[in-house]
mmCIF file of C-alpha atoms in Angstrom:
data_model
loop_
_atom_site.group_PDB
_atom_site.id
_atom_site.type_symbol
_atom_site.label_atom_id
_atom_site.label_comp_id
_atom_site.label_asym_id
_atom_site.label_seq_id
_atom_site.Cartn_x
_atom_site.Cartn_y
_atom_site.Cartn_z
ATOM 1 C CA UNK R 1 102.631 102.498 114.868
ATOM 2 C CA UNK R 2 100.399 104.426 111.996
ATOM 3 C CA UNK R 3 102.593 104.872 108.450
ATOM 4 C CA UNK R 4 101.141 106.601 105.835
ATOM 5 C CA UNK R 5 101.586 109.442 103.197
ATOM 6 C CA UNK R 6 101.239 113.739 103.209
ATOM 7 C CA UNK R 7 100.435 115.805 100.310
ATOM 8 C CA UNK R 8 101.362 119.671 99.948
ATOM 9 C CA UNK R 9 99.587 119.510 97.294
ATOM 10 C CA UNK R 10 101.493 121.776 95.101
ATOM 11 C CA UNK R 11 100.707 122.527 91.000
ATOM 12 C CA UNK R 12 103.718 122.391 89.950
ATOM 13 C CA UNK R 13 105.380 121.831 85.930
ATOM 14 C CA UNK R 14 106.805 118.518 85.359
ATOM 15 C CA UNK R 15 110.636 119.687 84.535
ATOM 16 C CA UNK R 16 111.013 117.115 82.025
ATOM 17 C CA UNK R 17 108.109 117.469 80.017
ATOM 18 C CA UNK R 18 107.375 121.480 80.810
ATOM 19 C CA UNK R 19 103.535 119.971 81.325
ATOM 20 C CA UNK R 20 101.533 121.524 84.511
ATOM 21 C CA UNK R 21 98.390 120.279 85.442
ATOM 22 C CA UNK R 22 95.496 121.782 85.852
ATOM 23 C CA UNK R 23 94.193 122.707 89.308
ATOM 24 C CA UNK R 24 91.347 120.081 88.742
ATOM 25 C CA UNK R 25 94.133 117.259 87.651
ATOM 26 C CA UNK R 26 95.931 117.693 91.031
ATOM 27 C CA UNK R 27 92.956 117.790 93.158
ATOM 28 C CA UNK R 28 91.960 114.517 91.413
ATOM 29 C CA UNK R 29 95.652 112.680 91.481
ATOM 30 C CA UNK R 30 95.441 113.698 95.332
ATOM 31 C CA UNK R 31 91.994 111.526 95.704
ATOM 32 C CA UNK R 32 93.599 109.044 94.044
ATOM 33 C CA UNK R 33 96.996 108.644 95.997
ATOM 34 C CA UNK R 34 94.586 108.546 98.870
ATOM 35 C CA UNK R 35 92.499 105.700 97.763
ATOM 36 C CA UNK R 36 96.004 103.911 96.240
ATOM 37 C CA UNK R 37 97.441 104.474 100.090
ATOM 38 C CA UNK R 38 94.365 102.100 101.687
ATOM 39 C CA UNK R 39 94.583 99.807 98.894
ATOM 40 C CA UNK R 40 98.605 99.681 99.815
ATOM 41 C CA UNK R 41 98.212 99.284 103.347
ATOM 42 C CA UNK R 42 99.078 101.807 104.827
ATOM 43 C CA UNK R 43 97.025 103.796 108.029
ATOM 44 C CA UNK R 44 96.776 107.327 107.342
ATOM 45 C CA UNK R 45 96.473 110.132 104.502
ATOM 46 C CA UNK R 46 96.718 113.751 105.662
ATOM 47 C CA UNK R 47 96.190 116.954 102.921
ATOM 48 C CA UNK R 48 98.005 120.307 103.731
ATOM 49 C CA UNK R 49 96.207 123.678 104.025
ATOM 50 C CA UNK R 50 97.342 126.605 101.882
ATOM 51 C CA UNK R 51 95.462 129.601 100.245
ATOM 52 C CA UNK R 52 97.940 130.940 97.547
ATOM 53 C CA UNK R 53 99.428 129.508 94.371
ATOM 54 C CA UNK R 54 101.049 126.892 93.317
ATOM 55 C CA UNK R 55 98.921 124.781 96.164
ATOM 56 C CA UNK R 56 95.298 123.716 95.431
ATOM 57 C CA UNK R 57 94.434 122.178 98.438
ATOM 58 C CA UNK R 58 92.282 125.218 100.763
ATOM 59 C CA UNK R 59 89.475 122.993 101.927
ATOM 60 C CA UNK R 60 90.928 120.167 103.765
ATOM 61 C CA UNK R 61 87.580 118.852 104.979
ATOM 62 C CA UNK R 62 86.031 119.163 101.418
ATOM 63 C CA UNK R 63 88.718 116.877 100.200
ATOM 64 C CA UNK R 64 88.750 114.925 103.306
ATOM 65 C CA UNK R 65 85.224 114.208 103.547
ATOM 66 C CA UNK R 66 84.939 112.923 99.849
ATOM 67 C CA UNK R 67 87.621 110.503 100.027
ATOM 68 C CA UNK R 68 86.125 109.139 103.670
ATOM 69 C CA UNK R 69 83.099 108.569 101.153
ATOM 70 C CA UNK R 70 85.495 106.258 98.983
ATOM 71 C CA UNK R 71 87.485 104.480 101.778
ATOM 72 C CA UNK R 72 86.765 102.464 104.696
ATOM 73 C CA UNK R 73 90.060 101.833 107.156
ATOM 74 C CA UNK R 74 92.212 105.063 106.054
ATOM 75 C CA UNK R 75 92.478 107.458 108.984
ATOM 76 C CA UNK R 76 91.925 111.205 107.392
ATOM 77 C CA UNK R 77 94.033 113.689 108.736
ATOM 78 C CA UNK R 78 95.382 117.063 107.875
ATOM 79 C CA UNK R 79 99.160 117.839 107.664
ATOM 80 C CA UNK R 80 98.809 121.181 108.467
ATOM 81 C CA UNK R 81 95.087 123.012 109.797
ATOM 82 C CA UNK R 82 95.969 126.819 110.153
ATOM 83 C CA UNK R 83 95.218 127.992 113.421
ATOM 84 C CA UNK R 84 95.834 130.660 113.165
ATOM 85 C CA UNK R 85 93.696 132.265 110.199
ATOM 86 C CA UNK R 86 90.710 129.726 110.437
ATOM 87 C CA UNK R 87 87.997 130.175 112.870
ATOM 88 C CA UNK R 88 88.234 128.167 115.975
ATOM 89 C CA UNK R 89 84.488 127.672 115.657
ATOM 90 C CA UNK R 90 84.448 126.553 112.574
ATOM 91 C CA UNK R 91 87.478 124.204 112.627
ATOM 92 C CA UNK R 92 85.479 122.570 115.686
ATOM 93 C CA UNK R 93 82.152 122.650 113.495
ATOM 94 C CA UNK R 94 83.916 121.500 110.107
ATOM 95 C CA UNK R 95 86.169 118.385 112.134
ATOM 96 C CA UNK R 96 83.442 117.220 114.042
ATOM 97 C CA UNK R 97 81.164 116.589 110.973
ATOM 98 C CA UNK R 98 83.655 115.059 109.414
ATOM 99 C CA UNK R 99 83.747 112.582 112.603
ATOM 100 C CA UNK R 100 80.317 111.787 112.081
ATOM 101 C CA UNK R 101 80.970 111.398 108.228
ATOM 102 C CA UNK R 102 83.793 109.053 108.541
ATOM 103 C CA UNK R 103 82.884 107.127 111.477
ATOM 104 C CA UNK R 104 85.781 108.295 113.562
ATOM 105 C CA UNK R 105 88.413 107.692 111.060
ATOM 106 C CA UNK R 106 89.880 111.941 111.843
ATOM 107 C CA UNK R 107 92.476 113.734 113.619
ATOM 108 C CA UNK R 108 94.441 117.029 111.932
ATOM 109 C CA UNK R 109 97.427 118.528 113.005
ATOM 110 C CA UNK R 110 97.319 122.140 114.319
ATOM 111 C CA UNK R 111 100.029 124.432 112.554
ATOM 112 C CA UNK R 112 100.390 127.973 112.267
ATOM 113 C CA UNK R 113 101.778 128.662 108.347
ATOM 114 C CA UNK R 114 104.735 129.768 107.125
ATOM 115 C CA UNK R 115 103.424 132.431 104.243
ATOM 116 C CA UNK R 116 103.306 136.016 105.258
ATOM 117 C CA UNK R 117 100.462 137.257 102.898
ATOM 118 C CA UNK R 118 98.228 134.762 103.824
ATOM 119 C CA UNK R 119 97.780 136.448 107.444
ATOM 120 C CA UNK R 120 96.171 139.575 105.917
ATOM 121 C CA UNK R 121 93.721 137.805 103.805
ATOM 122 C CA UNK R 122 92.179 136.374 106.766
ATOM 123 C CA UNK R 123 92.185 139.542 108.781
ATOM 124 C CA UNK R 124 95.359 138.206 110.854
ATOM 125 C CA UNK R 125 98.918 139.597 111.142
ATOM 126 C CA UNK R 126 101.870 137.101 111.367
ATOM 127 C CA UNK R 127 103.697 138.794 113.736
ATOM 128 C CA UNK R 128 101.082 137.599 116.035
ATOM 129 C CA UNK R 129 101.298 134.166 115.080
ATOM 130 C CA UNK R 130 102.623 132.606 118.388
ATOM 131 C CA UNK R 131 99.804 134.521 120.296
ATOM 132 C CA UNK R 132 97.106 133.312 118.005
ATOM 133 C CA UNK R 133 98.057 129.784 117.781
ATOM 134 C CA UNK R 134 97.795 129.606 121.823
ATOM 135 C CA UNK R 135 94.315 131.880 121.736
ATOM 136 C CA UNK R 136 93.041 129.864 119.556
ATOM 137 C CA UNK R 137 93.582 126.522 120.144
ATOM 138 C CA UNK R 138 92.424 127.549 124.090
ATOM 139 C CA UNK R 139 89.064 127.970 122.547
ATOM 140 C CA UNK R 140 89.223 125.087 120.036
ATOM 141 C CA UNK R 141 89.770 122.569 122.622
ATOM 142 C CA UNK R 142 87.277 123.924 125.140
ATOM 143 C CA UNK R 143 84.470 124.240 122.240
ATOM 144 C CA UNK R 144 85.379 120.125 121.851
ATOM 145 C CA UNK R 145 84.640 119.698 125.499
ATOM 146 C CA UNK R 146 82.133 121.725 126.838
ATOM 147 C CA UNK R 147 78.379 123.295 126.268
ATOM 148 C CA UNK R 148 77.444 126.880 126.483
ATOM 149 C CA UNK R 149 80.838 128.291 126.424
ATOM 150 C CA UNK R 150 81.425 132.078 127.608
ATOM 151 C CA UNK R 151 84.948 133.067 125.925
ATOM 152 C CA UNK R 152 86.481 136.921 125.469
ATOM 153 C CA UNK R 153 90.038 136.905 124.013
ATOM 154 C CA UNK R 154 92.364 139.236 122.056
ATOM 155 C CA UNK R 155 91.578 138.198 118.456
ATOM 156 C CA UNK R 156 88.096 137.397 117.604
ATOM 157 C CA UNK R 157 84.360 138.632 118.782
ATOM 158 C CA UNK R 158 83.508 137.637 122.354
ATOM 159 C CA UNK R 159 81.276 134.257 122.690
ATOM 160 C CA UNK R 160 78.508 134.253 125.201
ATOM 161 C CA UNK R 161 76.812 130.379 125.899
ATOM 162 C CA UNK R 162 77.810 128.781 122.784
ATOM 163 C CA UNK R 163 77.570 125.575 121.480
ATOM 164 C CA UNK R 164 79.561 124.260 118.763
ATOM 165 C CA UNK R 165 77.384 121.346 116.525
ATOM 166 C CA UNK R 166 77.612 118.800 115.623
ATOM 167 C CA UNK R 167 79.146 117.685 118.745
ATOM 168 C CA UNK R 168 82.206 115.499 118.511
ATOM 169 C CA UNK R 169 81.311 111.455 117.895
ATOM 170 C CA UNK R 170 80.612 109.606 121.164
ATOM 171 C CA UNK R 171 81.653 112.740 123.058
ATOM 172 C CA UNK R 172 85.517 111.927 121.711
ATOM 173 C CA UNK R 173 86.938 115.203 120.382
ATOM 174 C CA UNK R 174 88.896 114.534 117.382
ATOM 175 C CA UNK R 175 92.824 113.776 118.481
ATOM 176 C CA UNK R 176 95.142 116.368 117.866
ATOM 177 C CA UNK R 177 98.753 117.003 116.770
ATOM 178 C CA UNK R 178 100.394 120.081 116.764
ATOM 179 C CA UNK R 179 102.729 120.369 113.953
ATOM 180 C CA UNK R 180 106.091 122.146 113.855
ATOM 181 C CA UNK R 181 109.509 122.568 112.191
ATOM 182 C CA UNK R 182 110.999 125.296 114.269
ATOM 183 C CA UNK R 183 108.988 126.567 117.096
ATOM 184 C CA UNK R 184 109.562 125.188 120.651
ATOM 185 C CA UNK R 185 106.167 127.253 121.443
ATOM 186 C CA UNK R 186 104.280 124.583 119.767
ATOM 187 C CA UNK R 187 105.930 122.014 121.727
ATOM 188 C CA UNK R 188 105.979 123.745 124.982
ATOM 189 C CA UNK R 189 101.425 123.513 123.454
ATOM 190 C CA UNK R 190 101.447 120.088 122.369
ATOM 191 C CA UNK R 191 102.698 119.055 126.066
ATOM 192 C CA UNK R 192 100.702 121.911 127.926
ATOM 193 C CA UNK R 193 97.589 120.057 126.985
ATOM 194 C CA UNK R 194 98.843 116.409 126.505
ATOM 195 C CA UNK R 195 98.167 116.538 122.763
ATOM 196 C CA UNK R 196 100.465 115.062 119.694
ATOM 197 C CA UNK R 197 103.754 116.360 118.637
ATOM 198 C CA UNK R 198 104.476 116.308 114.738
ATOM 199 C CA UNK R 199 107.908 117.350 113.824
ATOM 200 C CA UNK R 200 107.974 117.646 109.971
ATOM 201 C CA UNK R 201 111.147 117.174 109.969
ATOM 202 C CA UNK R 202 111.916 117.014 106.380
ATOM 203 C CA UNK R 203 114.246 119.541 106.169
ATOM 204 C CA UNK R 204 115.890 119.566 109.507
ATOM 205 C CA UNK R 205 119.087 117.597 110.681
ATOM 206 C CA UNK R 206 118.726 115.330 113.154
ATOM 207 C CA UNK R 207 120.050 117.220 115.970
ATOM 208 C CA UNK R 208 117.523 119.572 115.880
ATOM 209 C CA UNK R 209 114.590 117.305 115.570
ATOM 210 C CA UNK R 210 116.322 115.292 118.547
ATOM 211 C CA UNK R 211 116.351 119.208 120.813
ATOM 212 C CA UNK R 212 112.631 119.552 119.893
ATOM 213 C CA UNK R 213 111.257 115.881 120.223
ATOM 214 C CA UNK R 214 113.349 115.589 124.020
ATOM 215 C CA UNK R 215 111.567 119.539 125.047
ATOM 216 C CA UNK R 216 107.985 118.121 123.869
ATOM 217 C CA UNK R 217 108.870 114.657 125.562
ATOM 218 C CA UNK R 218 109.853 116.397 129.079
ATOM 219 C CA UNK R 219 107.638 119.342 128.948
ATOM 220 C CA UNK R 220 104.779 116.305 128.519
ATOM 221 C CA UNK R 221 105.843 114.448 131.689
ATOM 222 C CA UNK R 222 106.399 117.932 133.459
ATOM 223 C CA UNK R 223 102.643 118.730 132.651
ATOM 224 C CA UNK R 224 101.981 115.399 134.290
ATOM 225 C CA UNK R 225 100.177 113.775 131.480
ATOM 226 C CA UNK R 226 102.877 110.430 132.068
ATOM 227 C CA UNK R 227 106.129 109.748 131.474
ATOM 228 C CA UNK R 228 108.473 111.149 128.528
ATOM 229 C CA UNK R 229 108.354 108.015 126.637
ATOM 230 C CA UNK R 230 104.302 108.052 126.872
ATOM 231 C CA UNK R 231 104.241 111.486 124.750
ATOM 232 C CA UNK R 232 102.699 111.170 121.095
ATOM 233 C CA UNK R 233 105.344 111.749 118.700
ATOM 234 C CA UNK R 234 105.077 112.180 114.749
ATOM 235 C CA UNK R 235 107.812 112.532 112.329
ATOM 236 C CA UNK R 236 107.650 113.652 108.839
ATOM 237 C CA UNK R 237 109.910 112.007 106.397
ATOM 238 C CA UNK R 238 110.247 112.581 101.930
ATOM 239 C CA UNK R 239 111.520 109.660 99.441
ATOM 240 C CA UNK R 240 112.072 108.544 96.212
ATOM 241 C CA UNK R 241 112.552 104.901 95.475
ATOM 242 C CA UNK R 242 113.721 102.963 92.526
ATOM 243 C CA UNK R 243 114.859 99.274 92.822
ATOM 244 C CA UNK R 244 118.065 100.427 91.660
ATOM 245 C CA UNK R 245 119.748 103.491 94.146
ATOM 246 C CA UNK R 246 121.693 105.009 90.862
ATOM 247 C CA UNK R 247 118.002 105.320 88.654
ATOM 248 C CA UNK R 248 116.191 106.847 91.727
ATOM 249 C CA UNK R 249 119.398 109.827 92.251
ATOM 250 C CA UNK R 250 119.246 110.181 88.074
ATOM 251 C CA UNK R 251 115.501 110.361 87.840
ATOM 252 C CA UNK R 252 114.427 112.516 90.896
ATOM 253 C CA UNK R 253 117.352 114.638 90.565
ATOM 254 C CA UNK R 254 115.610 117.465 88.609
ATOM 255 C CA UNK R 255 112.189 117.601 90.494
ATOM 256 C CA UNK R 256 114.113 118.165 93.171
ATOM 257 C CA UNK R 257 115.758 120.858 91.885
ATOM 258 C CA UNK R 258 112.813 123.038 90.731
ATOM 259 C CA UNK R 259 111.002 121.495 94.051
ATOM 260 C CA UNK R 260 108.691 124.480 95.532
ATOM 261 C CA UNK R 261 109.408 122.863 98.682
ATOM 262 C CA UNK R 262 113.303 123.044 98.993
ATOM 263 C CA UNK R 263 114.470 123.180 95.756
ATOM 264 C CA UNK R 264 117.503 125.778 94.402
ATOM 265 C CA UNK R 265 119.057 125.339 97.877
ATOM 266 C CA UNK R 266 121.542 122.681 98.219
ATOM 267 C CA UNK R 267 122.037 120.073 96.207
ATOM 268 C CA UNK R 268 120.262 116.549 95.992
ATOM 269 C CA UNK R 269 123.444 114.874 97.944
ATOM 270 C CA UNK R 270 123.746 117.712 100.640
ATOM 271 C CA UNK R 271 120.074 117.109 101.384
ATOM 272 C CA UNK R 272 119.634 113.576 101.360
ATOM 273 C CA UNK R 273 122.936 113.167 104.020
ATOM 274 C CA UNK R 274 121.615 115.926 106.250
ATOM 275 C CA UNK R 275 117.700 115.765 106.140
ATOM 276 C CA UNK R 276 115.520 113.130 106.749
ATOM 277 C CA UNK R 277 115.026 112.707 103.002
ATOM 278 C CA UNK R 278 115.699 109.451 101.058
ATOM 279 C CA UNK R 279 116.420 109.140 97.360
ATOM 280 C CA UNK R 280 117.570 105.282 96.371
ATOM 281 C CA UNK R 281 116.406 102.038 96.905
ATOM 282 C CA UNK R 282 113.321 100.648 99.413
ATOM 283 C CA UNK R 283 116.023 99.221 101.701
ATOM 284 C CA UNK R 284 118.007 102.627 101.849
ATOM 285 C CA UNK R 285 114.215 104.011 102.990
ATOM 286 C CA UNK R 286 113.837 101.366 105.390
ATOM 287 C CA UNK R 287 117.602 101.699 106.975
ATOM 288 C CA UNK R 288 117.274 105.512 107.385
ATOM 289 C CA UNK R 289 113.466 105.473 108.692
ATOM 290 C CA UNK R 290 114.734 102.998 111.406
ATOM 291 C CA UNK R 291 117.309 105.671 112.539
ATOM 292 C CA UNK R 292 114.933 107.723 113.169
ATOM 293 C CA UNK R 293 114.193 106.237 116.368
ATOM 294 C CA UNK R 294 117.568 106.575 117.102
ATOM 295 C CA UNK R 295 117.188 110.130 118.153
ATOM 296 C CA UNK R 296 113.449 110.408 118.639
ATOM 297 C CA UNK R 297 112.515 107.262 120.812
ATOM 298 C CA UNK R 298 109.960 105.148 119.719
ATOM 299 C CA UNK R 299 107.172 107.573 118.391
ATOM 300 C CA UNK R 300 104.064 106.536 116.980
ATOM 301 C CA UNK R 301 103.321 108.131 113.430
ATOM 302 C CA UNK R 302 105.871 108.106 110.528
ATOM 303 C CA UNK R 303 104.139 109.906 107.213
ATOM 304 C CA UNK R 304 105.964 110.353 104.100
ATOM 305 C CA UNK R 305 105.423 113.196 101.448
ATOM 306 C CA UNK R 306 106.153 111.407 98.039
ATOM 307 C CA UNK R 307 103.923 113.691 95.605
ATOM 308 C CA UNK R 308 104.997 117.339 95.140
ATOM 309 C CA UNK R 309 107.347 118.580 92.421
ATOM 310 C CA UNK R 310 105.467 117.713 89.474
ATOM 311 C CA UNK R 311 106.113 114.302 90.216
ATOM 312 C CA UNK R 312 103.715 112.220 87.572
ATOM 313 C CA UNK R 313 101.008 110.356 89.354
ATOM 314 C CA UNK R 314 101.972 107.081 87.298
ATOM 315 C CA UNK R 315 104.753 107.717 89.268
ATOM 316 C CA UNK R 316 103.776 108.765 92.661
ATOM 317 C CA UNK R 317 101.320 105.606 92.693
ATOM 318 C CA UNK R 318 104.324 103.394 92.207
ATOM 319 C CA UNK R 319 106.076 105.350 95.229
ATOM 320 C CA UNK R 320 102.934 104.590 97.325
ATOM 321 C CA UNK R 321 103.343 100.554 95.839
ATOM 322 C CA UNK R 322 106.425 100.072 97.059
ATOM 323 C CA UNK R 323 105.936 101.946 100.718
ATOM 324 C CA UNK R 324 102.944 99.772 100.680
ATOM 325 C CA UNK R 325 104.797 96.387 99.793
ATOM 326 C CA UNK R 326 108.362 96.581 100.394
ATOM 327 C CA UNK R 327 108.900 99.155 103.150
ATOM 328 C CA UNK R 328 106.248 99.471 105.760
ATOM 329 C CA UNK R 329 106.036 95.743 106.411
ATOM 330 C CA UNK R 330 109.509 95.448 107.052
ATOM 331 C CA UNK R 331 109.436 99.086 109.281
ATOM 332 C CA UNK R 332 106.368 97.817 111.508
ATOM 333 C CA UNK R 333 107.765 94.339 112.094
ATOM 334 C CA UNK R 334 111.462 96.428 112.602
ATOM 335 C CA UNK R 335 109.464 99.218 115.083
ATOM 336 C CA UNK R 336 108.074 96.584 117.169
ATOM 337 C CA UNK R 337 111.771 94.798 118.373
ATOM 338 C CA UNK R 338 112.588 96.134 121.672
ATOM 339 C CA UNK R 339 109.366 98.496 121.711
ATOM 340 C CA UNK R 340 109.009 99.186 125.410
ATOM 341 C CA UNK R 341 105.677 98.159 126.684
ATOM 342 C CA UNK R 342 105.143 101.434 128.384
ATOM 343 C CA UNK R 343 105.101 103.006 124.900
ATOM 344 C CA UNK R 344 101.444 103.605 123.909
ATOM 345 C CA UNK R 345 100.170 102.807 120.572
ATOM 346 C CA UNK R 346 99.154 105.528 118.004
ATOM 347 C CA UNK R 347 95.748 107.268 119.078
ATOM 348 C CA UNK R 348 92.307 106.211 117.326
ATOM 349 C CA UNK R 349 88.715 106.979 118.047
ATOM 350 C CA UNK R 350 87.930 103.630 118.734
ATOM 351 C CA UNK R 351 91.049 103.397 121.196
ATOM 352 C CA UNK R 352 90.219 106.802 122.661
ATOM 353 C CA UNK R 353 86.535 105.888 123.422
ATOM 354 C CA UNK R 354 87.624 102.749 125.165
ATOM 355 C CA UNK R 355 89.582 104.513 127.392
ATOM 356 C CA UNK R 356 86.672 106.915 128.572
#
């Protein structure tokens, strides 16, 4: 099982200093809480996508390719890749240099986007984001595969024997998960082609992620790619962590209420007993992790957002510390107990090149 850290990578003002950073501070305390999550252990670090204020983060490969330069075991991965407003050809292009570049150590997750204005400025409306998301992955994942490819569809020019380069490393497309919150479209996807499922399910109750992990999980067997507990499964998960519960609650308390994420909805308590989020001590994190699989099976990525808000690095570096020393041990060694046989490990290049 992979455990690692996302980043929305939001500029937002530190409540209780009124300080924001600059756009160049964040995209440098993101490198760094990438290079702190390898030196803590942990597998993977995935950057967002967005292309309007208060994120910084637009070039996921830019960012992803730099810190590949600086690490050696981290697996780079996006936590959202719009499908919908980037170019299949050039998210094929852009992911399989990065392959090359990092020696195998990429996957992204597919997502559509949930801001309206954003559509337009790529030439895209989001009333047709469904429909574009199944267009265009169609393409993605046959420009991956195959040489000289003849495409017409509804939403971009027609393509007439092209080939995509660089071509994927060792012939092993990069793996994919398709990421959602709400959509049992990108489920019904994620199955359709035998591809990850990533429910962020940071702001969702547990009955709901249970409905959409248990379509993706039957919709994968249906599609005949193996049984529903062989289906690729990725949660999302947000905490806060102070050796004492009381000091984490007092200190987090107003990030999360100015939080760009969820913030001036309900309050701190109301969200931490009906979301996945955590606020209190590393055992409290590990207790309510482990229920996770209570509802989604045993799955095979768990990635934690610990750095939005205007959260201090000093102090998102200590989150990553303690994921890194007192948590993630304790949640693989936890994981394993009782973890069917059946249930494949989490996909990786060298894995999925094996297997060819």
């Amino acid at each position: 099982m992979q455990f690692g850290i996302f980043s929305v990578g939001d500029v937002t003002p530190d409540p209780t200093t009124g300080r924001t950073p600059t756009e160049r501070e964040r995209i440098k305390a993101m490198v760094a809480i990438a290079l702190r999550a390898e030196e803590a252990g942990l597998d993977v670090f995935a950057t967002g996508e967005h292309h309007n204020p208060p994120f910084v983060p637009s070039s996921p490969t830019t960012m992803l390719g730099y810190v590949a330069a600086r690490t050696e075991r981290l697996i780079l991965s996006t936590a959202t890749t719009l499908i919908t407003t980037n170019d299949p050809v050039k998210i094929a292009e852009d992911f399989a240099m990065l392959q090359h570049l990092a020696d195998g150590r990429v996957d992204l997750m597919l997502g559509r986007g949930n801001t309206a204005p954003v559509y337009p400025w790529f030439g895209q409306d989001i009333r047709q984001g469904i429909p574009l998301a199944v267009e265009n992955y169609a393409l993605l994942h046959r420009l991956w595969r195959e040489e000289g490819v003849d495409w017409e569809g509804k939403f971009r020019t027609p393509l007439q024997g092209f080939t995509a380069t660089p071509r994927p490393l060792d012939g092993v497309p990069p793996f994919v998960w398709h990421g959602s919150i709400r959509s049992p479209e990108i489920a019904e996807q994620a199955a359709y082609y035998g591809d990850g499922f990533f429910h962020n399910n940071i702001f969702w109750p547990a009955d709901h992620t249970k409905r959409m992990v248990e379509l993706y999980r039957t919709r994968y067997a249906h599609h005949g790619h193996g049984t529903p507990e062989q289906a690729i499964v990725g949660l999302g998960g947000h905490v806060f962590m102070r050796r004492n519960s009381q000091d984490a609650v007092r200190e987090f308390r107003p990030y999360f209420d100015v939080a760009p994420v969820y913030g001036h909805g309900p309050s701190l308590e109301d969200f931490t007993d009906q979301t996945p989020l955590t606020v209190g001590s590393p055992q409290q994190v590990i207790e309510k992790t482990l229920a996770f699989r209570d509802y989604a099976g045993d799955y095979q990525r768990q990635l934690f957002l610990v750095d939005h808000a205007g959260l201090p690095l000093k102090t998102v570096l200590e989150q990553i510390d303690l994921l890194g020393e007192e948590v993630v041990p304790v949640l693989r060694k936890e994981f394993a107990v009782g973890r069917p046989a059946q249930v494949p490990d989490a996909p990786t290049h060298a894995a999925r090149l094996a297997r060819q």
